[in-house]
Amino acid sequence: HTTLPYSFYAPPDGASRVKSSSRPSRPSRPSLESLGFDSPHAAQQQILEEAGRFNVAVCGRRLGKTELLKRLLAQPALDGYPVAYMSPLYTMATDVYSSLEERLGKLVTRRTYGHMLRLSTGGSIDIWSMENGGDRARGRKYRRVCIDEAALVPGLRGYWERVVRPTLTDYSGDAWFASTPRRGGPFEEF
């Protein structure tokens, strides 16, 4: 085993190892409020403060759960991560797509209508309907997945175990299941 002298690793001609502070820095991320996202109200703030890695939010009507989920998606996407929104119906998914596209429009570099927004920050937001089994997200990797109206998703537990949970592995991502109250089924078990 041979140890090389420190001078072997030193930069040539005494150049500094410290990078110059004059190098261009990554532009600061715009605030969510400046992009048109409302600040969380008291009930939403409580949900955020109590968050863990896997979250279930049972929200009464008009709490603003979909608005909260859009905010939860935008944050990591603006930080350069891939995220996904999933809903039981295609019409719900396209409504969320349109809203996110409007708010993030100046940062969108590529889009597929109703399905995907790629941002200049390097992040992306995939929008999926879980109609027809919802297997479209298989093989992807996400930092965050938000499932809206989760109580309406047939086979939610199997979908979570087979499709959604594996997508969170690479980034140690988190998941949000949000829905209005509904008795019975996997959402109540969650």
PDB file of C-alpha atoms in Angstrom:
ATOM      1  CA  HIS A   1       0.000   0.000   0.000  1.00  0.00           C
ATOM      2  CA  THR A   2       1.548   3.296  -1.097  1.00  0.00           C
ATOM      3  CA  THR A   3       0.497   6.660   0.249  1.00  0.00           C
ATOM      4  CA  LEU A   4       0.914   9.608  -2.105  1.00  0.00           C
ATOM      5  CA  PRO A   5       2.112  12.935  -0.724  1.00  0.00           C
ATOM      6  CA  TYR A   6      -0.443  15.710  -0.272  1.00  0.00           C
ATOM      7  CA  SER A   7       1.250  17.681  -3.049  1.00  0.00           C
ATOM      8  CA  PHE A   8       0.144  15.004  -5.507  1.00  0.00           C
ATOM      9  CA  TYR A   9      -3.477  16.065  -4.906  1.00  0.00           C
ATOM     10  CA  ALA A  10      -2.832  19.800  -4.792  1.00  0.00           C
ATOM     11  CA  PRO A  11      -4.025  21.915  -7.712  1.00  0.00           C
ATOM     12  CA  PRO A  12      -1.282  22.997 -10.121  1.00  0.00           C
ATOM     13  CA  ASP A  13       0.551  26.279  -9.659  1.00  0.00           C
ATOM     14  CA  GLY A  14      -0.853  26.898  -6.181  1.00  0.00           C
ATOM     15  CA  ALA A  15      -4.409  27.431  -7.442  1.00  0.00           C
ATOM     16  CA  SER A  16      -6.904  27.592  -4.645  1.00  0.00           C
ATOM     17  CA  ARG A  17      -8.970  24.524  -3.772  1.00  0.00           C
ATOM     18  CA  VAL A  18     -11.827  26.793  -2.750  1.00  0.00           C
ATOM     19  CA  LYS A  19     -14.160  27.599  -5.583  1.00  0.00           C
ATOM     20  CA  SER A  20     -14.652  31.223  -6.410  1.00  0.00           C
ATOM     21  CA  SER A  21     -17.751  32.812  -4.955  1.00  0.00           C
ATOM     22  CA  SER A  22     -18.205  34.660  -8.229  1.00  0.00           C
ATOM     23  CA  ARG A  23     -19.463  31.543  -9.984  1.00  0.00           C
ATOM     24  CA  PRO A  24     -23.098  31.816 -10.953  1.00  0.00           C
ATOM     25  CA  SER A  25     -25.402  30.360  -8.351  1.00  0.00           C
ATOM     26  CA  ARG A  26     -28.633  28.526  -9.000  1.00  0.00           C
ATOM     27  CA  PRO A  27     -31.471  31.025  -9.146  1.00  0.00           C
ATOM     28  CA  SER A  28     -33.506  31.110  -5.990  1.00  0.00           C
ATOM     29  CA  ARG A  29     -36.764  29.244  -6.080  1.00  0.00           C
ATOM     30  CA  PRO A  30     -39.780  31.520  -6.299  1.00  0.00           C
ATOM     31  CA  SER A  31     -42.112  31.394  -3.337  1.00  0.00           C
ATOM     32  CA  LEU A  32     -45.253  29.383  -3.790  1.00  0.00           C
ATOM     33  CA  GLU A  33     -47.307  32.468  -2.940  1.00  0.00           C
ATOM     34  CA  SER A  34     -45.617  34.460  -5.736  1.00  0.00           C
ATOM     35  CA  LEU A  35     -46.756  31.733  -8.136  1.00  0.00           C
ATOM     36  CA  GLY A  36     -50.389  32.020  -7.053  1.00  0.00           C
ATOM     37  CA  PHE A  37     -50.585  29.327  -4.374  1.00  0.00           C
ATOM     38  CA  ASP A  38     -52.534  30.402  -1.299  1.00  0.00           C
ATOM     39  CA  SER A  39     -50.823  30.264   2.071  1.00  0.00           C
ATOM     40  CA  PRO A  40     -52.133  27.326   4.107  1.00  0.00           C
ATOM     41  CA  HIS A  41     -54.996  28.228   6.431  1.00  0.00           C
ATOM     42  CA  ALA A  42     -54.978  27.020  10.067  1.00  0.00           C
ATOM     43  CA  ALA A  43     -56.397  23.519   9.400  1.00  0.00           C
ATOM     44  CA  GLN A  44     -54.072  22.948   6.432  1.00  0.00           C
ATOM     45  CA  GLN A  45     -51.121  24.215   8.478  1.00  0.00           C
ATOM     46  CA  GLN A  46     -51.943  21.698  11.212  1.00  0.00           C
ATOM     47  CA  ILE A  47     -51.928  18.900   8.624  1.00  0.00           C
ATOM     48  CA  LEU A  48     -48.511  20.056   7.386  1.00  0.00           C
ATOM     49  CA  GLU A  49     -47.081  20.334  10.895  1.00  0.00           C
ATOM     50  CA  GLU A  50     -48.185  16.793  11.778  1.00  0.00           C
ATOM     51  CA  ALA A  51     -46.867  15.271   8.540  1.00  0.00           C
ATOM     52  CA  GLY A  52     -44.775  12.125   8.431  1.00  0.00           C
ATOM     53  CA  ARG A  53     -43.477  10.073   5.524  1.00  0.00           C
ATOM     54  CA  PHE A  54     -46.861   8.464   4.763  1.00  0.00           C
ATOM     55  CA  ASN A  55     -49.849  10.709   5.432  1.00  0.00           C
ATOM     56  CA  VAL A  56     -53.594  10.237   5.461  1.00  0.00           C
ATOM     57  CA  ALA A  57     -55.757  13.340   5.522  1.00  0.00           C
ATOM     58  CA  VAL A  58     -59.490  12.886   6.020  1.00  0.00           C
ATOM     59  CA  CYS A  59     -60.829  16.282   5.040  1.00  0.00           C
ATOM     60  CA  GLY A  60     -64.337  17.620   5.207  1.00  0.00           C
ATOM     61  CA  ARG A  61     -65.752  19.357   2.183  1.00  0.00           C
ATOM     62  CA  ARG A  62     -64.344  22.794   1.430  1.00  0.00           C
ATOM     63  CA  LEU A  63     -61.199  22.263   3.540  1.00  0.00           C
ATOM     64  CA  GLY A  64     -59.093  22.811   0.449  1.00  0.00           C
ATOM     65  CA  LYS A  65     -57.450  19.386   0.266  1.00  0.00           C
ATOM     66  CA  THR A  66     -56.826  19.526  -3.476  1.00  0.00           C
ATOM     67  CA  GLU A  67     -55.298  23.005  -3.123  1.00  0.00           C
ATOM     68  CA  LEU A  68     -53.096  21.654  -0.333  1.00  0.00           C
ATOM     69  CA  LEU A  69     -52.029  18.716  -2.533  1.00  0.00           C
ATOM     70  CA  LYS A  70     -51.136  21.082  -5.394  1.00  0.00           C
ATOM     71  CA  ARG A  71     -48.947  23.053  -2.993  1.00  0.00           C
ATOM     72  CA  LEU A  72     -47.360  19.826  -1.733  1.00  0.00           C
ATOM     73  CA  LEU A  73     -46.557  18.848  -5.334  1.00  0.00           C
ATOM     74  CA  ALA A  74     -45.141  22.200  -6.388  1.00  0.00           C
ATOM     75  CA  GLN A  75     -42.666  22.483  -3.528  1.00  0.00           C
ATOM     76  CA  PRO A  76     -40.410  19.481  -4.347  1.00  0.00           C
ATOM     77  CA  ALA A  77     -40.889  19.982  -8.101  1.00  0.00           C
ATOM     78  CA  LEU A  78     -39.495  23.501  -7.742  1.00  0.00           C
ATOM     79  CA  ASP A  79     -36.570  21.958  -5.849  1.00  0.00           C
ATOM     80  CA  GLY A  80     -35.820  19.725  -8.848  1.00  0.00           C
ATOM     81  CA  TYR A  81     -37.589  16.480  -7.934  1.00  0.00           C
ATOM     82  CA  PRO A  82     -40.133  14.381  -9.835  1.00  0.00           C
ATOM     83  CA  VAL A  83     -43.549  14.167  -8.148  1.00  0.00           C
ATOM     84  CA  ALA A  84     -46.917  12.685  -9.071  1.00  0.00           C
ATOM     85  CA  TYR A  85     -50.571  13.535  -8.568  1.00  0.00           C
ATOM     86  CA  MET A  86     -53.056  10.667  -8.825  1.00  0.00           C
ATOM     87  CA  SER A  87     -56.828  10.792  -8.830  1.00  0.00           C
ATOM     88  CA  PRO A  88     -59.577   8.237  -9.346  1.00  0.00           C
ATOM     89  CA  LEU A  89     -61.022  10.095 -12.344  1.00  0.00           C
ATOM     90  CA  TYR A  90     -59.469  11.557 -15.467  1.00  0.00           C
ATOM     91  CA  THR A  91     -61.577  14.726 -15.209  1.00  0.00           C
ATOM     92  CA  MET A  92     -60.171  15.451 -11.741  1.00  0.00           C
ATOM     93  CA  ALA A  93     -56.645  14.909 -13.045  1.00  0.00           C
ATOM     94  CA  THR A  94     -57.078  17.322 -15.953  1.00  0.00           C
ATOM     95  CA  ASP A  95     -58.500  20.018 -13.652  1.00  0.00           C
ATOM     96  CA  VAL A  96     -55.408  19.783 -11.430  1.00  0.00           C
ATOM     97  CA  TYR A  97     -53.136  19.761 -14.489  1.00  0.00           C
ATOM     98  CA  SER A  98     -54.728  22.972 -15.792  1.00  0.00           C
ATOM     99  CA  SER A  99     -54.415  24.704 -12.425  1.00  0.00           C
ATOM    100  CA  LEU A 100     -50.761  23.718 -11.994  1.00  0.00           C
ATOM    101  CA  GLU A 101     -49.931  24.695 -15.566  1.00  0.00           C
ATOM    102  CA  GLU A 102     -51.459  28.125 -15.021  1.00  0.00           C
ATOM    103  CA  ARG A 103     -49.524  28.739 -11.798  1.00  0.00           C
ATOM    104  CA  LEU A 104     -46.193  27.272 -12.921  1.00  0.00           C
ATOM    105  CA  GLY A 105     -46.489  28.349 -16.569  1.00  0.00           C
ATOM    106  CA  LYS A 106     -43.413  30.570 -16.714  1.00  0.00           C
ATOM    107  CA  LEU A 107     -41.298  27.702 -15.328  1.00  0.00           C
ATOM    108  CA  VAL A 108     -42.674  24.965 -17.608  1.00  0.00           C
ATOM    109  CA  THR A 109     -40.186  23.840 -20.254  1.00  0.00           C
ATOM    110  CA  ARG A 110     -42.121  20.859 -21.596  1.00  0.00           C
ATOM    111  CA  ARG A 111     -45.680  19.652 -21.257  1.00  0.00           C
ATOM    112  CA  THR A 112     -47.932  16.842 -22.334  1.00  0.00           C
ATOM    113  CA  TYR A 113     -51.508  18.061 -22.013  1.00  0.00           C
ATOM    114  CA  GLY A 114     -53.292  16.580 -19.027  1.00  0.00           C
ATOM    115  CA  HIS A 115     -50.358  14.382 -18.069  1.00  0.00           C
ATOM    116  CA  MET A 116     -46.967  15.992 -17.440  1.00  0.00           C
ATOM    117  CA  LEU A 117     -45.220  19.290 -16.666  1.00  0.00           C
ATOM    118  CA  ARG A 118     -41.414  19.555 -16.784  1.00  0.00           C
ATOM    119  CA  LEU A 119     -39.951  22.596 -15.023  1.00  0.00           C
ATOM    120  CA  SER A 120     -36.840  24.683 -15.627  1.00  0.00           C
ATOM    121  CA  THR A 121     -35.746  23.730 -12.090  1.00  0.00           C
ATOM    122  CA  GLY A 122     -35.258  20.131 -13.224  1.00  0.00           C
ATOM    123  CA  GLY A 123     -38.377  18.951 -11.411  1.00  0.00           C
ATOM    124  CA  SER A 124     -41.468  17.459 -12.961  1.00  0.00           C
ATOM    125  CA  ILE A 125     -45.091  16.812 -12.105  1.00  0.00           C
ATOM    126  CA  ASP A 126     -46.784  13.740 -13.548  1.00  0.00           C
ATOM    127  CA  ILE A 127     -50.570  13.644 -13.455  1.00  0.00           C
ATOM    128  CA  TRP A 128     -52.202  10.215 -13.465  1.00  0.00           C
ATOM    129  CA  SER A 129     -55.773   8.969 -13.506  1.00  0.00           C
ATOM    130  CA  MET A 130     -56.196   5.679 -11.683  1.00  0.00           C
ATOM    131  CA  GLU A 131     -58.999   4.591 -13.989  1.00  0.00           C
ATOM    132  CA  ASN A 132     -58.344   1.249 -15.672  1.00  0.00           C
ATOM    133  CA  GLY A 133     -56.160  -0.037 -12.844  1.00  0.00           C
ATOM    134  CA  GLY A 134     -53.820   2.927 -12.620  1.00  0.00           C
ATOM    135  CA  ASP A 135     -50.682   0.974 -13.512  1.00  0.00           C
ATOM    136  CA  ARG A 136     -49.316   3.813 -15.645  1.00  0.00           C
ATOM    137  CA  ALA A 137     -46.980   4.948 -12.852  1.00  0.00           C
ATOM    138  CA  ARG A 138     -45.175   1.591 -12.684  1.00  0.00           C
ATOM    139  CA  GLY A 139     -41.418   1.809 -13.030  1.00  0.00           C
ATOM    140  CA  ARG A 140     -41.209   5.519 -12.250  1.00  0.00           C
ATOM    141  CA  LYS A 141     -39.520   7.198  -9.310  1.00  0.00           C
ATOM    142  CA  TYR A 142     -40.926  10.068  -7.287  1.00  0.00           C
ATOM    143  CA  ARG A 143     -40.022  12.258  -4.334  1.00  0.00           C
ATOM    144  CA  ARG A 144     -43.689  12.708  -3.480  1.00  0.00           C
ATOM    145  CA  VAL A 145     -46.979  11.141  -4.545  1.00  0.00           C
ATOM    146  CA  CYS A 146     -50.345  12.731  -3.730  1.00  0.00           C
ATOM    147  CA  ILE A 147     -53.497  10.655  -4.143  1.00  0.00           C
ATOM    148  CA  ASP A 148     -56.626  12.802  -4.195  1.00  0.00           C
ATOM    149  CA  GLU A 149     -60.044  11.408  -3.248  1.00  0.00           C
ATOM    150  CA  ALA A 150     -58.299   8.196  -2.220  1.00  0.00           C
ATOM    151  CA  ALA A 151     -61.523   6.769  -0.742  1.00  0.00           C
ATOM    152  CA  LEU A 152     -62.931   6.566  -4.274  1.00  0.00           C
ATOM    153  CA  VAL A 153     -60.040   4.466  -5.630  1.00  0.00           C
ATOM    154  CA  PRO A 154     -61.101   0.855  -6.150  1.00  0.00           C
ATOM    155  CA  GLY A 155     -58.416  -1.518  -4.891  1.00  0.00           C
ATOM    156  CA  LEU A 156     -56.481   1.247  -3.112  1.00  0.00           C
ATOM    157  CA  ARG A 157     -54.455  -1.075  -0.873  1.00  0.00           C
ATOM    158  CA  GLY A 158     -53.266  -3.236  -3.791  1.00  0.00           C
ATOM    159  CA  TYR A 159     -52.506  -0.160  -5.875  1.00  0.00           C
ATOM    160  CA  TRP A 160     -50.467   1.294  -2.996  1.00  0.00           C
ATOM    161  CA  GLU A 161     -48.499  -1.926  -2.467  1.00  0.00           C
ATOM    162  CA  ARG A 162     -47.975  -2.865  -6.142  1.00  0.00           C
ATOM    163  CA  VAL A 163     -47.554   0.488  -7.838  1.00  0.00           C
ATOM    164  CA  VAL A 164     -47.213   3.591  -5.649  1.00  0.00           C
ATOM    165  CA  ARG A 165     -44.998   2.444  -2.768  1.00  0.00           C
ATOM    166  CA  PRO A 166     -42.192   1.159  -5.072  1.00  0.00           C
ATOM    167  CA  THR A 167     -42.048   4.541  -6.877  1.00  0.00           C
ATOM    168  CA  LEU A 168     -40.960   6.202  -3.612  1.00  0.00           C
ATOM    169  CA  THR A 169     -37.922   4.006  -2.990  1.00  0.00           C
ATOM    170  CA  ASP A 170     -35.219   5.870  -4.952  1.00  0.00           C
ATOM    171  CA  TYR A 171     -35.805   9.259  -3.304  1.00  0.00           C
ATOM    172  CA  SER A 172     -37.089   7.952   0.051  1.00  0.00           C
ATOM    173  CA  GLY A 173     -40.197   9.799  -1.004  1.00  0.00           C
ATOM    174  CA  ASP A 174     -43.365  10.534   0.905  1.00  0.00           C
ATOM    175  CA  ALA A 175     -47.015   9.913   0.128  1.00  0.00           C
ATOM    176  CA  TRP A 176     -50.232  11.783   0.799  1.00  0.00           C
ATOM    177  CA  PHE A 177     -53.647  10.115   0.730  1.00  0.00           C
ATOM    178  CA  ALA A 178     -56.368  12.743   0.946  1.00  0.00           C
ATOM    179  CA  SER A 179     -60.098  12.286   0.713  1.00  0.00           C
ATOM    180  CA  THR A 180     -63.450  13.356   2.006  1.00  0.00           C
ATOM    181  CA  PRO A 181     -64.799  10.971   4.676  1.00  0.00           C
ATOM    182  CA  ARG A 182     -66.241   7.702   3.441  1.00  0.00           C
ATOM    183  CA  ARG A 183     -67.040   4.647   5.547  1.00  0.00           C
ATOM    184  CA  GLY A 184     -65.545   1.269   4.709  1.00  0.00           C
ATOM    185  CA  GLY A 185     -62.831   0.273   2.299  1.00  0.00           C
ATOM    186  CA  PRO A 186     -59.054   0.577   2.346  1.00  0.00           C
ATOM    187  CA  PHE A 187     -58.962   4.341   2.857  1.00  0.00           C
ATOM    188  CA  GLU A 188     -60.644   3.978   6.243  1.00  0.00           C
ATOM    189  CA  GLU A 189     -58.099   1.262   7.134  1.00  0.00           C
ATOM    190  CA  PHE A 190     -55.208   3.558   6.203  1.00  0.00           C
TER     191      PHE A 190
END
